[in-house]
Amino acid sequence: MKPFRRTSFAALLGTCVVVLTLVVTGSAVTALVTPRAPAATAAPAAGPGRHWVNTWTGMPQLTEPGNLPPAPYTGADSVLVDTTLRQTVRVTAGGPRIRLRFSNAYGDTPLPLTAVTVALPRDGKAGVSGVEPGSLRRVTFAGRDATTVPVGAQVVSDPLDFELRAGSQLTVTAYTARGQASLALTSHPGSRTTSYLVHGDHTRDTDLVGATAVDHWYLLSDVEVLAPARAAAVAVVGDSLTDGRGSTTNGNDRWPDRFFDRLRSRPATSDIAVLNQAAGGNRVLADGLGPNVLARLDRDVLSRSGVAWLIVFEGVNDIGTAAATPEAQRAVTDDLIAGYRQIVVRAHAQGIKVYGATLTPFGGSTLYDDPAREREASRQRVNAWIRGAGHFDAVIDFDRAVRDPAAPDRLLPALHAGDWLHLNPEGYRVLAEAVPGGLFSRTR
């Protein structure tokens, strides 16, 4: 009897194992072939053949006291309390859906946003306070009107059905009831675009009557668009020469704007966005107005949606703020070249092509020119390295485009803004024309 019982128990155990195996296997198969319903709060998918691409950016900076909103919008220890902020931006890629990013990168308190809307500006113009009637749309965050941006963070809005054309203007209006409970406000002071401030919630108004005009952007850092699969972006890191000092307020005639106009005019490059990630006074190696390029590269370029190319046009401020001695200038040029190498390595790791732009002349500038021409020697050395084979994926020779052939250490007199350092709108047009359009082919 004992052998029989052992055999029966073994057989029974085997049967249980088989049944259990079939149950588990059946469940696994069912799980593989039966799709699960998406969560009710899941964001809509981008859809086949489309992806998110940044269409506008404004490099976040800590707002200096002189660039804070004027009274009564800035108090002793808070800013933008019970304030509506309306600003316009020019988008560089089009599509049927958009989403916004608001930054509190430099805030030391949370940033509460009470309500946000988007619209088309009146007559499609930059820097206006009015919007086209019927174009206003509510922006939500996880399905809610209000959100709070944590200290040092950013928040991304829900996708919104809103058709945008490349090269058009977008109006973004934000209201914060409580404001920011400190003066550590995140902004982009060098907007060269007029924004508007008014007390109360006027996010749904078609015009802001009696609003205060300021030529700065605040809080908004990015606009993204759901674009066709072949669409991509070129990011530009730079200083005031790229941020547009000397350009026309509300004219969108910085060199990246004019370069975008060229791309858009050609069918082969009409789906390329241009992202201006520049700030006046910025440097590659050391912090100034905004963090140095090596510190902000991840935030401003590598993490941006759809970036396929990077143009590096920066280094004049590094040279110009270093002492005009042979030792200091040798050190800064060595460090600049090492910094450029780091940028290339890090961008290549993300599959991004990197184009180096030569540094433009500053001879005659009371800010940077020196009698012994030590800084000019540094500029020439850095430019020689940029032009050298095997460093960048391609070279954009801005120096050659705007220098005076009769005095190569100086800008052409007709192209500078009066200080022998920054360019005027015509000078920025010449820079834009110097960028080879063929560098931005998707098959390259």
Coordinates of C-alpha atoms in Angstrom, one line a residue:
M1 CA 0.0 0.0 0.0
K2 CA 2.8 2.4 0.8
P3 CA 4.3 2.3 -2.7
F4 CA 0.8 2.9 -4.1
R5 CA 0.3 5.9 -1.8
R6 CA 3.6 7.4 -2.8
T7 CA 2.8 6.9 -6.5
S8 CA -0.6 8.5 -6.1
F9 CA 0.8 11.4 -4.2
A10 CA 3.5 11.9 -6.9
A11 CA 0.9 11.7 -9.6
L12 CA -1.4 14.1 -7.8
L13 CA 1.5 16.6 -7.3
G14 CA 2.4 16.3 -10.9
T15 CA -1.1 17.0 -11.9
C16 CA -1.3 20.1 -9.7
V17 CA 1.9 21.4 -11.1
V18 CA 0.7 20.9 -14.7
V19 CA -2.6 22.6 -13.9
L20 CA -0.8 25.5 -12.1
T21 CA 1.6 25.8 -15.0
L22 CA -1.3 26.0 -17.5
V23 CA -3.1 28.6 -15.4
V24 CA 0.0 30.8 -15.1
T25 CA 0.9 30.3 -18.7
G26 CA -2.6 31.0 -19.8
S27 CA -2.6 34.2 -17.8
A28 CA 0.7 35.3 -19.3
V29 CA -0.5 34.6 -22.8
T30 CA -3.7 36.5 -22.1
A31 CA -1.7 39.4 -20.7
L32 CA 0.5 39.5 -23.9
V33 CA -2.4 39.4 -26.3
T34 CA -5.0 41.5 -24.4
P35 CA -4.1 45.2 -24.4
R36 CA -4.7 47.1 -21.2
A37 CA -6.9 50.1 -21.2
P38 CA -4.9 53.3 -20.7
A39 CA -5.3 55.2 -17.5
A40 CA -7.9 57.9 -17.6
T41 CA -5.3 60.6 -16.8
A42 CA -2.7 59.4 -19.4
A43 CA -1.6 62.1 -21.8
P44 CA -2.6 61.6 -25.4
A45 CA 0.1 59.9 -27.5
A46 CA 2.0 61.9 -30.1
G47 CA 0.5 59.7 -32.8
P48 CA 2.1 57.8 -35.7
G49 CA 4.5 59.9 -37.8
R50 CA 4.7 62.8 -35.4
H51 CA 6.9 63.8 -32.4
W52 CA 7.4 66.8 -30.1
V53 CA 9.8 69.5 -31.3
N54 CA 10.7 72.7 -29.5
T55 CA 9.5 75.6 -31.6
W56 CA 10.6 78.4 -29.3
T57 CA 12.9 78.8 -26.3
G58 CA 14.0 81.6 -24.0
M59 CA 17.1 80.7 -22.0
P60 CA 16.1 80.9 -18.3
Q61 CA 18.1 83.5 -16.2
L62 CA 18.0 84.9 -12.7
T63 CA 16.4 88.3 -13.0
E64 CA 18.7 91.2 -12.0
P65 CA 17.1 93.9 -9.9
G66 CA 17.1 96.3 -12.8
N67 CA 15.1 93.9 -14.9
L68 CA 12.4 93.0 -12.4
P69 CA 8.9 94.0 -13.2
P70 CA 8.3 97.7 -12.3
A71 CA 6.3 98.9 -9.4
P72 CA 3.6 98.0 -8.3
Y73 CA 4.3 94.5 -9.7
T74 CA 7.4 94.0 -7.6
G75 CA 7.2 94.5 -3.8
A76 CA 9.7 94.4 -1.0
D77 CA 9.7 90.6 -0.8
S78 CA 7.4 89.3 -3.6
V79 CA 6.8 89.8 -7.3
L80 CA 3.8 89.5 -9.7
V81 CA 1.2 89.2 -6.9
D82 CA -2.3 89.2 -8.4
T83 CA -0.8 89.9 -11.8
T84 CA -1.6 88.9 -15.4
L85 CA 1.4 88.6 -17.7
R86 CA 0.9 88.6 -21.4
Q87 CA 3.8 87.9 -23.8
T88 CA 4.3 87.0 -27.4
V89 CA 6.8 84.6 -28.9
R90 CA 7.6 83.7 -32.5
V91 CA 7.4 79.9 -33.2
T92 CA 9.7 78.3 -35.8
A93 CA 7.9 75.0 -36.4
G94 CA 4.2 74.4 -37.0
G95 CA 1.8 71.7 -36.1
P96 CA -1.7 70.9 -34.8
R97 CA -0.9 70.6 -31.0
I98 CA 1.2 72.5 -28.6
R99 CA 2.4 72.4 -25.0
L100 CA 4.1 75.0 -22.8
R101 CA 7.0 74.9 -20.3
F102 CA 7.2 77.3 -17.4
S103 CA 10.5 77.6 -15.5
N104 CA 11.3 78.3 -11.9
A105 CA 14.9 77.5 -12.4
Y106 CA 16.2 80.4 -10.2
G107 CA 13.3 80.6 -7.8
D108 CA 13.9 80.0 -4.1
T109 CA 10.2 79.7 -3.4
P110 CA 7.4 77.7 -5.3
L111 CA 5.9 79.5 -8.3
P112 CA 2.1 79.3 -8.3
L113 CA 0.3 79.7 -11.7
T114 CA -3.4 80.2 -11.3
A115 CA -4.5 80.3 -14.9
V116 CA -2.9 80.2 -18.3
T117 CA -4.3 80.8 -21.8
V118 CA -2.9 80.9 -25.3
A119 CA -4.2 82.8 -28.3
L120 CA -3.1 84.3 -31.7
P121 CA -2.0 87.9 -31.3
R122 CA -3.9 90.7 -33.0
D123 CA -3.0 91.0 -36.6
G124 CA -0.3 88.3 -36.0
K125 CA 2.1 90.9 -34.6
A126 CA 4.8 90.6 -32.0
G127 CA 4.7 92.6 -28.8
V128 CA 1.0 93.5 -28.9
S129 CA -1.4 93.3 -25.9
G130 CA -4.5 92.3 -28.0
V131 CA -5.4 88.9 -29.3
E132 CA -7.6 87.7 -32.1
P133 CA -11.2 87.3 -30.9
G134 CA -12.2 83.6 -30.8
S135 CA -8.6 82.3 -30.7
L136 CA -8.3 82.1 -26.9
R137 CA -7.8 78.6 -25.4
R138 CA -7.4 77.5 -21.8
V139 CA -4.2 75.7 -20.9
T140 CA -4.3 72.9 -18.3
F141 CA -1.8 71.0 -16.2
A142 CA -2.8 67.4 -15.4
G143 CA -6.3 68.5 -16.2
R144 CA -6.4 71.4 -13.9
D145 CA -6.3 75.2 -14.5
A146 CA -3.7 75.9 -11.8
T147 CA -0.3 74.4 -11.0
T148 CA 2.7 75.2 -8.9
V149 CA 6.2 75.0 -10.3
P150 CA 8.6 73.7 -7.5
V151 CA 11.8 75.5 -6.6
G152 CA 14.4 75.0 -9.3
A153 CA 12.0 73.0 -11.5
Q154 CA 9.9 73.4 -14.6
V155 CA 6.3 72.3 -15.4
V156 CA 5.0 71.1 -18.7
S157 CA 1.4 71.8 -19.7
D158 CA -1.1 69.2 -21.1
P159 CA -1.1 69.0 -24.9
L160 CA -3.6 71.4 -26.4
D161 CA -5.2 71.3 -29.9
F162 CA -4.0 74.6 -31.3
E163 CA -2.9 74.9 -34.9
L164 CA 0.3 76.9 -35.4
R165 CA 2.1 77.9 -38.5
A166 CA 5.9 78.1 -38.7
G167 CA 7.0 81.7 -38.4
S168 CA 3.8 82.8 -36.7
Q169 CA 3.4 84.6 -33.3
L170 CA 1.8 83.0 -30.2
T171 CA 0.4 84.9 -27.3
V172 CA 0.8 83.3 -23.9
T173 CA -1.1 84.9 -20.9
A174 CA -0.5 83.7 -17.3
Y175 CA -2.1 84.8 -14.1
T176 CA -0.6 84.2 -10.6
A177 CA -2.9 85.2 -7.7
R178 CA -0.3 84.8 -5.0
G179 CA 2.8 85.7 -7.1
Q180 CA 6.2 84.5 -6.2
A181 CA 7.1 85.0 -2.5
S182 CA 10.6 86.3 -3.1
L183 CA 12.4 88.4 -5.7
A184 CA 14.2 85.4 -7.2
L185 CA 12.3 85.5 -10.4
T186 CA 13.2 83.4 -13.5
S187 CA 13.1 85.3 -16.8
H188 CA 14.8 86.1 -20.1
P189 CA 15.5 89.9 -19.9
G190 CA 16.9 90.2 -23.4
S191 CA 13.5 89.4 -25.1
R192 CA 13.7 92.3 -27.6
T193 CA 9.9 91.8 -27.4
T194 CA 7.3 93.8 -25.5
S195 CA 5.2 92.0 -22.7
Y196 CA 2.4 93.4 -20.6
L197 CA 1.5 93.4 -16.9
V198 CA -1.8 94.2 -15.3
H199 CA -3.4 93.4 -11.9
G200 CA -6.2 90.9 -11.7
D201 CA -7.0 87.8 -13.7
H202 CA -7.3 89.0 -17.3
T203 CA -6.2 85.7 -19.0
R204 CA -9.4 85.6 -21.0
D205 CA -9.5 89.3 -22.1
T206 CA -9.0 90.1 -25.7
D207 CA -7.0 93.1 -24.8
L208 CA -5.2 94.3 -21.6
V209 CA -6.5 97.9 -21.2
G210 CA -4.1 100.1 -19.1
A211 CA -1.4 97.4 -18.9
T212 CA 2.2 98.2 -18.2
A213 CA 4.6 97.4 -21.1
V214 CA 8.0 95.8 -20.4
D215 CA 10.6 94.5 -22.8
H216 CA 11.3 91.3 -21.0
W217 CA 10.0 87.7 -20.9
Y218 CA 9.2 86.1 -17.6
L219 CA 8.4 82.5 -16.4
L220 CA 7.8 81.0 -19.9
S221 CA 10.8 79.0 -21.1
D222 CA 9.6 76.8 -24.0
V223 CA 6.9 76.1 -26.5
E224 CA 6.7 72.7 -28.1
V225 CA 4.7 71.6 -31.1
L226 CA 3.6 68.2 -32.4
A227 CA 5.4 68.1 -35.7
P228 CA 5.8 65.6 -38.6
A229 CA 8.4 62.9 -38.1
R230 CA 11.0 64.6 -40.3
A231 CA 10.9 67.9 -38.4
A232 CA 13.9 68.7 -36.2
A233 CA 15.5 71.7 -34.5
V234 CA 18.8 73.4 -34.6
A235 CA 19.8 74.9 -31.2
V236 CA 22.2 77.9 -31.0
V237 CA 24.2 78.7 -27.9
G238 CA 25.6 82.2 -27.7
D239 CA 25.9 85.5 -26.0
S240 CA 24.5 89.0 -26.7
L241 CA 25.4 88.7 -30.4
T242 CA 22.9 85.9 -30.7
D243 CA 20.5 87.2 -28.1
G244 CA 20.1 90.2 -30.4
R245 CA 21.6 93.3 -28.8
G246 CA 21.4 95.9 -31.5
S247 CA 18.4 94.3 -33.2
T248 CA 14.9 95.9 -33.4
T249 CA 12.5 95.5 -30.5
N250 CA 9.5 93.5 -31.8
G251 CA 11.3 93.2 -35.2
N252 CA 12.5 89.6 -34.9
D253 CA 15.7 90.5 -36.8
R254 CA 18.3 88.8 -34.7
W255 CA 20.6 86.6 -36.8
P256 CA 18.8 83.3 -35.7
D257 CA 15.5 84.9 -36.8
R258 CA 16.9 85.8 -40.2
F259 CA 18.5 82.4 -40.5
F260 CA 15.2 80.7 -39.7
D261 CA 13.6 82.9 -42.5
R262 CA 16.1 81.4 -44.9
L263 CA 15.4 77.9 -43.8
R264 CA 11.7 78.3 -44.1
S265 CA 11.9 79.7 -47.6
R266 CA 13.4 76.5 -48.9
P267 CA 11.3 73.3 -49.2
A268 CA 14.2 71.1 -48.1
T269 CA 14.6 72.9 -44.8
S270 CA 11.2 74.4 -44.2
D271 CA 10.4 72.0 -41.3
I272 CA 13.5 72.9 -39.2
A273 CA 13.0 74.9 -36.0
V274 CA 15.6 77.3 -34.7
L275 CA 16.1 77.6 -30.9
N276 CA 17.9 80.7 -29.7
Q277 CA 19.5 79.6 -26.4
A278 CA 21.6 82.8 -25.9
A279 CA 22.0 85.4 -23.2
G280 CA 23.8 88.7 -23.0
G281 CA 27.1 88.4 -21.2
N282 CA 27.1 84.6 -21.3
R283 CA 30.4 82.7 -21.3
V284 CA 31.6 79.2 -22.1
L285 CA 33.7 78.7 -19.0
A286 CA 32.4 81.0 -16.2
D287 CA 29.1 82.1 -15.0
G288 CA 27.9 85.6 -15.8
L289 CA 24.4 86.5 -16.9
G290 CA 23.2 83.0 -16.7
P291 CA 25.3 79.8 -16.1
N292 CA 28.3 79.0 -18.3
V293 CA 27.7 76.9 -21.4
L294 CA 29.3 73.8 -19.9
A295 CA 26.9 74.0 -17.0
R296 CA 23.8 74.7 -19.0
L297 CA 24.4 72.5 -22.0
D298 CA 22.2 69.6 -20.7
R299 CA 19.3 71.9 -19.8
D300 CA 19.3 74.2 -22.8
V301 CA 20.3 71.8 -25.6
L302 CA 20.6 68.1 -24.9
S303 CA 17.2 67.9 -23.2
R304 CA 15.3 70.0 -25.7
S305 CA 12.8 68.1 -27.9
G306 CA 13.9 67.3 -31.4
V307 CA 17.3 68.9 -31.5
A308 CA 19.5 67.5 -34.3
W309 CA 22.1 70.2 -34.7
L310 CA 23.9 72.6 -32.5
I311 CA 25.7 75.9 -33.5
V312 CA 28.2 77.1 -31.0
F313 CA 28.9 80.9 -31.3
E314 CA 30.4 81.9 -28.0
G315 CA 33.7 82.8 -26.5
V316 CA 34.1 86.6 -27.0
N317 CA 33.1 87.3 -23.4
D318 CA 35.5 84.7 -22.1
I319 CA 38.4 86.4 -23.9
G320 CA 37.2 89.9 -23.2
T321 CA 36.8 89.4 -19.4
A322 CA 40.2 87.7 -19.0
A323 CA 43.1 90.0 -18.1
A324 CA 44.9 91.4 -21.2
T325 CA 48.2 89.7 -20.3
P326 CA 50.0 87.0 -22.3
E327 CA 49.6 84.5 -19.4
A328 CA 45.9 85.1 -18.8
Q329 CA 45.1 85.1 -22.5
R330 CA 47.0 81.9 -23.1
A331 CA 45.2 80.2 -20.2
V332 CA 41.7 81.3 -21.4
T333 CA 42.3 80.2 -25.0
D334 CA 43.5 76.8 -23.8
D335 CA 40.5 76.5 -21.6
L336 CA 38.1 77.6 -24.3
I337 CA 39.4 75.0 -26.8
A338 CA 39.1 72.4 -24.1
G339 CA 35.5 73.6 -23.4
Y340 CA 34.6 73.4 -27.1
R341 CA 35.9 69.8 -27.1
Q342 CA 33.7 69.0 -24.2
I343 CA 30.6 70.4 -25.9
V344 CA 31.3 68.4 -29.0
V345 CA 31.8 65.1 -27.1
R346 CA 28.6 65.6 -25.0
A347 CA 26.4 66.6 -28.0
H348 CA 27.8 63.7 -30.2
A349 CA 26.8 61.3 -27.4
Q350 CA 23.2 62.4 -28.0
G351 CA 23.5 62.1 -31.8
I352 CA 23.6 65.9 -32.3
K353 CA 25.9 67.4 -35.0
V354 CA 27.9 70.4 -33.7
Y355 CA 28.9 73.3 -35.9
G356 CA 31.5 75.9 -34.7
A357 CA 31.1 79.5 -35.6
T358 CA 34.2 81.7 -35.6
L359 CA 34.4 84.7 -33.2
T360 CA 33.7 88.1 -34.7
P361 CA 36.0 91.1 -34.3
F362 CA 35.9 93.6 -31.4
G363 CA 38.7 96.0 -32.4
G364 CA 37.8 99.5 -31.4
S365 CA 35.5 98.3 -28.6
T366 CA 36.1 100.2 -25.4
L367 CA 34.9 97.1 -23.5
Y368 CA 37.3 94.5 -24.8
D369 CA 40.0 95.9 -27.1
D370 CA 43.4 96.4 -25.5
P371 CA 46.4 98.4 -26.7
A372 CA 48.8 95.4 -26.8
R373 CA 46.2 93.4 -28.8
E374 CA 46.5 90.4 -26.5
R375 CA 42.8 89.7 -26.8
E376 CA 42.9 90.0 -30.5
A377 CA 45.7 87.4 -30.6
S378 CA 43.5 85.1 -28.5
R379 CA 40.6 85.5 -30.9
Q380 CA 42.8 84.7 -33.8
R381 CA 44.1 81.6 -32.1
V382 CA 40.7 80.4 -31.1
N383 CA 39.4 81.0 -34.7
A384 CA 42.3 79.1 -36.2
W385 CA 41.4 76.1 -34.0
I386 CA 37.7 76.3 -34.9
R387 CA 38.6 76.3 -38.6
G388 CA 40.9 73.3 -38.1
A389 CA 39.9 70.0 -39.5
G390 CA 38.3 67.4 -37.3
H391 CA 37.2 69.6 -34.4
F392 CA 33.6 70.5 -35.4
D393 CA 31.3 68.7 -37.8
A394 CA 31.4 71.9 -39.9
V395 CA 32.6 75.5 -39.6
I396 CA 30.5 78.7 -40.0
D397 CA 32.8 81.6 -40.7
F398 CA 31.1 84.6 -39.1
D399 CA 34.4 86.4 -38.7
R400 CA 35.1 86.3 -42.4
A401 CA 31.5 87.5 -43.1
V402 CA 31.5 90.7 -41.1
R403 CA 35.1 91.8 -40.7
D404 CA 36.5 94.8 -42.5
P405 CA 39.0 93.5 -45.1
A406 CA 41.0 96.7 -44.7
A407 CA 41.2 96.2 -40.9
P408 CA 40.5 92.5 -40.1
D409 CA 40.5 93.1 -36.3
R410 CA 37.4 95.3 -36.7
L411 CA 33.8 94.9 -37.9
L412 CA 32.7 96.6 -41.1
P413 CA 31.6 100.1 -40.1
A414 CA 28.2 99.7 -41.7
L415 CA 27.4 96.5 -39.8
H416 CA 28.0 97.3 -36.1
A417 CA 25.6 98.9 -33.6
G418 CA 27.9 101.8 -32.6
D419 CA 30.1 100.0 -30.1
W420 CA 32.4 98.0 -32.5
L421 CA 31.2 94.8 -30.7
H422 CA 27.5 94.2 -31.4
L423 CA 25.9 94.2 -34.8
N424 CA 22.9 96.1 -36.2
P425 CA 20.0 94.5 -38.1
E426 CA 22.0 94.5 -41.3
G427 CA 25.0 92.9 -39.6
Y428 CA 22.7 90.2 -38.3
R429 CA 21.3 89.7 -41.8
V430 CA 24.9 89.1 -43.0
L431 CA 25.6 86.6 -40.3
A432 CA 22.4 84.7 -41.2
E433 CA 23.4 84.6 -44.9
A434 CA 26.8 83.2 -43.9
V435 CA 25.3 80.0 -42.5
P436 CA 25.4 77.3 -45.2
G437 CA 21.8 76.0 -45.6
G438 CA 23.1 72.6 -46.8
L439 CA 24.4 71.8 -43.3
F440 CA 20.8 71.1 -42.2
S441 CA 19.8 68.3 -44.5
R442 CA 18.2 65.3 -42.7
T443 CA 20.2 63.0 -45.0
R444 CA 23.5 64.6 -44.2

